[in-house]
Amino acid sequence: DAKTTQPTSMDCAEGRAANLPCNHSTISGNEYVYWYRQIHSQGPQYIIHGLKNNETNEMASLIITEDRKSSTLILPHATLRDTAVYYCIVRVATGTASKLTFGTGTRLQVTL
Amino acid sequence: NAGVTQTPKFQVLKTGQSMTLQCAQDMNHNSMYWYRQDPGMGLRLIYYSASEGTTDKGEVPNGYNVSRLNKREFSLRLESAAPSQTSVYFCASRVGGRDTDTQYFGPGTRLTVL
């Protein structure tokens, strides 16, 4: 699986958009970009994933650059409850059991 | 639909004691996983089960055993607990397929080994 690089921490004011970057310059053509988050003391939570097109769901938007070497997770209106560690993971979706490799992620602090 | 459930939520053991962490999912997923998370660290895979009747080692399997009891349940056993196994343990199950590889996590078991 391709290696990812994320900033260690970021701050965002409540109500503003939070833009979390991820670099994955060695991504292969068949690898997806996944985002999970972990709110303090809870299990990780799936947010969104994509291959090459931009994706949006009720939680967030995922913007993937045309060369697929980087992506940005956007929380359009961050709230205090979005304070969490956000993990960007790149991997191939397979039919058999897969293993997610969690790095250290980006700690997002949403403030008043 | 409870998703992934884990028991117990908290446990304190003495060195050398044994215990089994229980995990169950009601989403009819084939694959299940056990991770551990040490303070300030990311998750590390201990064992996983691709389907009922199969188990495989992950990154850090030493000191652990697993049983895939049936499609719903996947247990993790510590035969002789050590202080280095103090951690938070998460179970997960997976929706897999051609275009998705999403894992759903339980709330975790916080284990302290004295």
mmCIF file of C-alpha atoms in Angstrom:
data_model
loop_
_atom_site.group_PDB
_atom_site.id
_atom_site.type_symbol
_atom_site.label_atom_id
_atom_site.label_comp_id
_atom_site.label_asym_id
_atom_site.label_seq_id
_atom_site.Cartn_x
_atom_site.Cartn_y
_atom_site.Cartn_z
ATOM 1 C CA ASP A 1 0.000 0.000 0.000
ATOM 2 C CA ALA A 2 1.152 3.516 -0.753
ATOM 3 C CA LYS A 3 2.591 5.606 2.066
ATOM 4 C CA THR A 4 0.716 8.733 3.137
ATOM 5 C CA THR A 5 1.897 11.991 4.706
ATOM 6 C CA GLN A 6 -0.373 14.187 6.805
ATOM 7 C CA PRO A 7 0.271 17.230 9.001
ATOM 8 C CA THR A 8 0.507 16.376 12.669
ATOM 9 C CA SER A 9 -2.126 18.851 13.784
ATOM 10 C CA MET A 10 -4.492 21.559 12.568
ATOM 11 C CA ASP A 11 -6.894 24.051 14.087
ATOM 12 C CA CYS A 12 -10.237 25.209 12.725
ATOM 13 C CA ALA A 13 -12.832 27.667 13.976
ATOM 14 C CA GLU A 14 -16.293 26.283 14.547
ATOM 15 C CA GLY A 15 -18.573 26.889 11.584
ATOM 16 C CA ARG A 16 -15.725 27.218 9.141
ATOM 17 C CA ALA A 17 -14.610 24.611 6.634
ATOM 18 C CA ALA A 18 -11.844 22.268 7.747
ATOM 19 C CA ASN A 19 -9.519 21.225 4.938
ATOM 20 C CA LEU A 20 -7.291 18.295 5.810
ATOM 21 C CA PRO A 21 -4.532 17.487 3.290
ATOM 22 C CA CYS A 22 -2.918 14.159 2.542
ATOM 23 C CA ASN A 23 0.009 13.386 0.256
ATOM 24 C CA HIS A 24 0.223 9.972 -1.382
ATOM 25 C CA SER A 25 2.700 10.511 -4.201
ATOM 26 C CA THR A 26 3.395 6.774 -4.716
ATOM 27 C CA ILE A 27 -0.253 5.799 -5.131
ATOM 28 C CA SER A 28 -0.969 3.128 -7.734
ATOM 29 C CA GLY A 29 -3.736 3.229 -10.288
ATOM 30 C CA ASN A 30 -5.895 0.699 -8.471
ATOM 31 C CA GLU A 31 -5.509 2.136 -4.970
ATOM 32 C CA TYR A 32 -8.326 3.958 -3.243
ATOM 33 C CA VAL A 33 -8.014 6.817 -0.774
ATOM 34 C CA TYR A 34 -9.877 6.211 2.495
ATOM 35 C CA TRP A 35 -10.488 8.597 5.358
ATOM 36 C CA TYR A 36 -11.308 7.549 8.907
ATOM 37 C CA ARG A 37 -11.472 9.569 12.089
ATOM 38 C CA GLN A 38 -11.122 8.710 15.741
ATOM 39 C CA ILE A 39 -12.826 10.820 18.325
ATOM 40 C CA HIS A 40 -11.147 10.621 21.705
ATOM 41 C CA SER A 41 -11.452 7.197 23.335
ATOM 42 C CA GLN A 42 -13.758 5.853 20.631
ATOM 43 C CA GLY A 43 -13.238 3.365 17.829
ATOM 44 C CA PRO A 44 -12.268 4.733 14.406
ATOM 45 C CA GLN A 45 -15.151 5.811 12.183
ATOM 46 C CA TYR A 46 -15.261 5.541 8.410
ATOM 47 C CA ILE A 47 -15.819 8.893 6.691
ATOM 48 C CA ILE A 48 -15.417 8.578 2.944
ATOM 49 C CA HIS A 49 -13.360 7.011 0.183
ATOM 50 C CA GLY A 50 -12.627 7.584 -3.504
ATOM 51 C CA LEU A 51 -10.580 6.401 -6.447
ATOM 52 C CA LYS A 52 -10.156 9.394 -8.743
ATOM 53 C CA ASN A 53 -13.389 11.339 -8.829
ATOM 54 C CA ASN A 54 -14.345 13.770 -6.108
ATOM 55 C CA GLU A 55 -16.799 12.293 -3.634
ATOM 56 C CA THR A 56 -19.328 13.762 -1.234
ATOM 57 C CA ASN A 57 -21.491 12.247 1.448
ATOM 58 C CA GLU A 58 -23.393 13.510 4.472
ATOM 59 C CA MET A 59 -20.208 13.813 6.517
ATOM 60 C CA ALA A 60 -17.601 15.257 4.170
ATOM 61 C CA SER A 61 -16.216 15.830 0.703
ATOM 62 C CA LEU A 62 -13.106 14.245 -0.734
ATOM 63 C CA ILE A 63 -11.139 16.099 -3.391
ATOM 64 C CA ILE A 64 -8.486 14.069 -5.228
ATOM 65 C CA THR A 65 -6.027 15.858 -7.514
ATOM 66 C CA GLU A 66 -5.948 14.902 -11.150
ATOM 67 C CA ASP A 67 -2.574 13.162 -10.796
ATOM 68 C CA ARG A 68 -3.947 11.425 -7.645
ATOM 69 C CA LYS A 69 -0.794 12.249 -5.702
ATOM 70 C CA SER A 70 -2.674 14.161 -3.038
ATOM 71 C CA SER A 71 -6.151 14.627 -1.647
ATOM 72 C CA THR A 72 -8.078 16.879 0.707
ATOM 73 C CA LEU A 73 -10.830 15.953 3.110
ATOM 74 C CA ILE A 74 -13.272 18.816 3.590
ATOM 75 C CA LEU A 75 -15.630 19.144 6.543
ATOM 76 C CA PRO A 76 -17.805 21.983 5.261
ATOM 77 C CA HIS A 77 -19.011 23.394 8.596
ATOM 78 C CA ALA A 78 -16.826 22.078 11.383
ATOM 79 C CA THR A 79 -18.325 21.694 14.845
ATOM 80 C CA LEU A 80 -16.733 20.983 18.200
ATOM 81 C CA ARG A 81 -17.798 17.345 17.772
ATOM 82 C CA ASP A 82 -15.494 17.086 14.747
ATOM 83 C CA THR A 83 -12.457 17.412 17.009
ATOM 84 C CA ALA A 84 -10.651 14.124 16.353
ATOM 85 C CA VAL A 85 -7.647 12.453 14.769
ATOM 86 C CA TYR A 86 -8.156 12.032 11.031
ATOM 87 C CA TYR A 87 -6.431 9.192 9.181
ATOM 88 C CA CYS A 88 -5.780 9.106 5.449
ATOM 89 C CA ILE A 89 -5.208 5.559 4.196
ATOM 90 C CA VAL A 90 -4.407 4.355 0.696
ATOM 91 C CA ARG A 91 -5.037 0.779 -0.310
ATOM 92 C CA VAL A 92 -6.360 -1.576 -2.899
ATOM 93 C CA ALA A 93 -9.913 -2.763 -2.425
ATOM 94 C CA THR A 94 -9.880 -6.527 -2.662
ATOM 95 C CA GLY A 95 -12.367 -9.328 -2.492
ATOM 96 C CA THR A 96 -10.571 -10.992 0.379
ATOM 97 C CA ALA A 97 -9.813 -9.632 3.829
ATOM 98 C CA SER A 98 -7.730 -6.506 3.723
ATOM 99 C CA LYS A 99 -5.630 -4.828 6.331
ATOM 100 C CA LEU A 100 -5.762 -1.114 7.013
ATOM 101 C CA THR A 101 -2.497 0.519 8.017
ATOM 102 C CA PHE A 102 -3.162 3.447 10.319
ATOM 103 C CA GLY A 103 -0.424 6.055 10.578
ATOM 104 C CA THR A 104 -0.435 8.797 13.194
ATOM 105 C CA GLY A 105 -2.984 10.973 11.349
ATOM 106 C CA THR A 106 -3.848 14.672 11.754
ATOM 107 C CA ARG A 107 -5.196 15.880 15.056
ATOM 108 C CA LEU A 108 -7.919 18.424 14.223
ATOM 109 C CA GLN A 109 -8.901 20.812 16.992
ATOM 110 C CA VAL A 110 -12.121 22.739 16.391
ATOM 111 C CA THR A 111 -12.394 25.833 18.558
ATOM 112 C CA LEU A 112 -15.085 28.379 19.388
ATOM 113 C CA ASN B 1 -28.715 -3.108 14.589
ATOM 114 C CA ALA B 2 -25.958 -2.750 17.187
ATOM 115 C CA GLY B 3 -23.031 -2.869 14.732
ATOM 116 C CA VAL B 4 -19.860 -4.126 16.427
ATOM 117 C CA THR B 5 -20.012 -4.800 20.154
ATOM 118 C CA GLN B 6 -17.144 -5.589 22.505
ATOM 119 C CA THR B 7 -17.004 -6.907 26.046
ATOM 120 C CA PRO B 8 -15.758 -6.040 28.547
ATOM 121 C CA LYS B 9 -15.309 -2.254 28.269
ATOM 122 C CA PHE B 10 -12.613 -2.179 30.952
ATOM 123 C CA GLN B 11 -10.409 -4.833 32.516
ATOM 124 C CA VAL B 12 -7.518 -4.892 34.950
ATOM 125 C CA LEU B 13 -5.338 -7.996 35.070
ATOM 126 C CA LYS B 14 -2.292 -9.065 37.005
ATOM 127 C CA THR B 15 0.769 -10.281 35.148
ATOM 128 C CA GLY B 16 0.332 -13.907 34.172
ATOM 129 C CA GLN B 17 -3.461 -13.927 34.282
ATOM 130 C CA SER B 18 -5.451 -14.913 31.229
ATOM 131 C CA MET B 19 -8.576 -13.467 29.707
ATOM 132 C CA THR B 20 -10.675 -13.445 26.561
ATOM 133 C CA LEU B 21 -11.955 -10.322 24.842
ATOM 134 C CA GLN B 22 -15.246 -10.843 23.060
ATOM 135 C CA CYS B 23 -16.400 -9.234 19.821
ATOM 136 C CA ALA B 24 -19.625 -9.670 17.888
ATOM 137 C CA GLN B 25 -21.095 -8.048 14.780
ATOM 138 C CA ASP B 26 -24.631 -8.173 13.456
ATOM 139 C CA MET B 27 -23.957 -6.830 9.964
ATOM 140 C CA ASN B 28 -23.336 -10.233 8.339
ATOM 141 C CA HIS B 29 -19.757 -9.269 7.457
ATOM 142 C CA ASN B 30 -17.322 -11.952 6.444
ATOM 143 C CA SER B 31 -14.102 -10.364 7.695
ATOM 144 C CA MET B 32 -13.246 -9.413 11.255
ATOM 145 C CA TYR B 33 -10.175 -7.843 12.857
ATOM 146 C CA TRP B 34 -8.450 -7.199 16.167
ATOM 147 C CA TYR B 35 -6.303 -4.075 16.634
ATOM 148 C CA ARG B 36 -4.475 -2.607 19.573
ATOM 149 C CA GLN B 37 -3.788 1.072 20.180
ATOM 150 C CA ASP B 38 -1.147 2.262 22.590
ATOM 151 C CA PRO B 39 -1.255 5.832 23.958
ATOM 152 C CA GLY B 40 -0.504 8.422 21.277
ATOM 153 C CA MET B 41 -0.070 5.768 18.600
ATOM 154 C CA GLY B 42 -1.981 4.571 15.584
ATOM 155 C CA LEU B 43 -3.760 1.228 15.476
ATOM 156 C CA ARG B 44 -1.784 -1.957 14.893
ATOM 157 C CA LEU B 45 -3.329 -5.136 13.569
ATOM 158 C CA ILE B 46 -3.041 -8.185 15.839
ATOM 159 C CA TYR B 47 -5.043 -10.862 13.988
ATOM 160 C CA TYR B 48 -7.749 -10.994 11.388
ATOM 161 C CA SER B 49 -10.242 -13.474 10.001
ATOM 162 C CA ALA B 50 -11.112 -13.303 6.326
ATOM 163 C CA SER B 51 -14.085 -15.590 6.774
ATOM 164 C CA GLU B 52 -15.603 -18.039 9.206
ATOM 165 C CA GLY B 53 -13.083 -20.783 9.924
ATOM 166 C CA THR B 54 -9.963 -18.845 8.938
ATOM 167 C CA THR B 55 -7.580 -16.653 10.923
ATOM 168 C CA ASP B 56 -4.289 -14.953 10.059
ATOM 169 C CA LYS B 57 -1.599 -13.037 11.877
ATOM 170 C CA GLY B 58 -1.262 -9.294 11.610
ATOM 171 C CA GLU B 59 1.626 -7.039 12.602
ATOM 172 C CA VAL B 60 1.784 -7.842 16.327
ATOM 173 C CA PRO B 61 0.377 -11.348 17.010
ATOM 174 C CA ASN B 62 2.818 -12.488 19.709
ATOM 175 C CA GLY B 63 1.145 -13.195 23.036
ATOM 176 C CA TYR B 64 -2.344 -13.496 21.545
ATOM 177 C CA ASN B 65 -4.624 -16.168 20.145
ATOM 178 C CA VAL B 66 -7.928 -15.776 18.339
ATOM 179 C CA SER B 67 -11.008 -17.840 17.610
ATOM 180 C CA ARG B 68 -13.574 -17.185 14.929
ATOM 181 C CA LEU B 69 -16.415 -18.888 16.705
ATOM 182 C CA ASN B 70 -18.951 -18.309 13.932
ATOM 183 C CA LYS B 71 -19.683 -15.619 11.404
ATOM 184 C CA ARG B 72 -20.769 -13.163 14.102
ATOM 185 C CA GLU B 73 -18.121 -13.668 16.774
ATOM 186 C CA PHE B 74 -14.356 -13.228 16.885
ATOM 187 C CA SER B 75 -12.579 -13.509 20.239
ATOM 188 C CA LEU B 76 -9.067 -12.519 21.318
ATOM 189 C CA ARG B 77 -7.315 -14.409 24.093
ATOM 190 C CA LEU B 78 -4.356 -13.409 26.228
ATOM 191 C CA GLU B 79 -2.974 -16.612 27.731
ATOM 192 C CA SER B 80 -0.477 -15.000 30.099
ATOM 193 C CA ALA B 81 -0.905 -11.241 30.270
ATOM 194 C CA ALA B 82 2.140 -8.966 30.400
ATOM 195 C CA PRO B 83 2.391 -5.234 31.223
ATOM 196 C CA SER B 84 3.374 -4.623 27.567
ATOM 197 C CA GLN B 85 -0.140 -5.704 26.606
ATOM 198 C CA THR B 86 -1.667 -2.745 28.408
ATOM 199 C CA SER B 87 -3.555 -1.068 25.601
ATOM 200 C CA VAL B 88 -6.938 -0.316 24.099
ATOM 201 C CA TYR B 89 -8.205 -3.162 21.944
ATOM 202 C CA PHE B 90 -10.544 -2.558 19.033
ATOM 203 C CA CYS B 91 -12.476 -5.107 17.057
ATOM 204 C CA ALA B 92 -13.690 -4.347 13.541
ATOM 205 C CA SER B 93 -15.669 -5.996 10.781
ATOM 206 C CA ARG B 94 -15.477 -5.291 7.105
ATOM 207 C CA VAL B 95 -17.693 -4.599 4.186
ATOM 208 C CA GLY B 96 -15.542 -5.665 1.296
ATOM 209 C CA GLY B 97 -15.843 -5.823 -2.408
ATOM 210 C CA ARG B 98 -14.677 -4.410 -5.667
ATOM 211 C CA ASP B 99 -15.189 -0.747 -4.856
ATOM 212 C CA THR B 100 -15.283 -0.607 -1.105
ATOM 213 C CA ASP B 101 -13.136 -1.753 1.753
ATOM 214 C CA THR B 102 -14.812 -0.130 4.727
ATOM 215 C CA GLN B 103 -14.231 -1.338 8.262
ATOM 216 C CA TYR B 104 -16.607 -0.737 11.146
ATOM 217 C CA PHE B 105 -15.130 -0.555 14.619
ATOM 218 C CA GLY B 106 -16.391 -1.404 18.066
ATOM 219 C CA PRO B 107 -16.076 0.915 21.084
ATOM 220 C CA GLY B 108 -12.935 -0.759 22.418
ATOM 221 C CA THR B 109 -11.771 -2.637 25.517
ATOM 222 C CA ARG B 110 -9.388 -0.802 27.815
ATOM 223 C CA LEU B 111 -6.988 -3.307 29.328
ATOM 224 C CA THR B 112 -4.470 -2.627 32.074
ATOM 225 C CA VAL B 113 -1.970 -5.290 33.075
ATOM 226 C CA LEU B 114 -0.267 -4.687 36.419
#
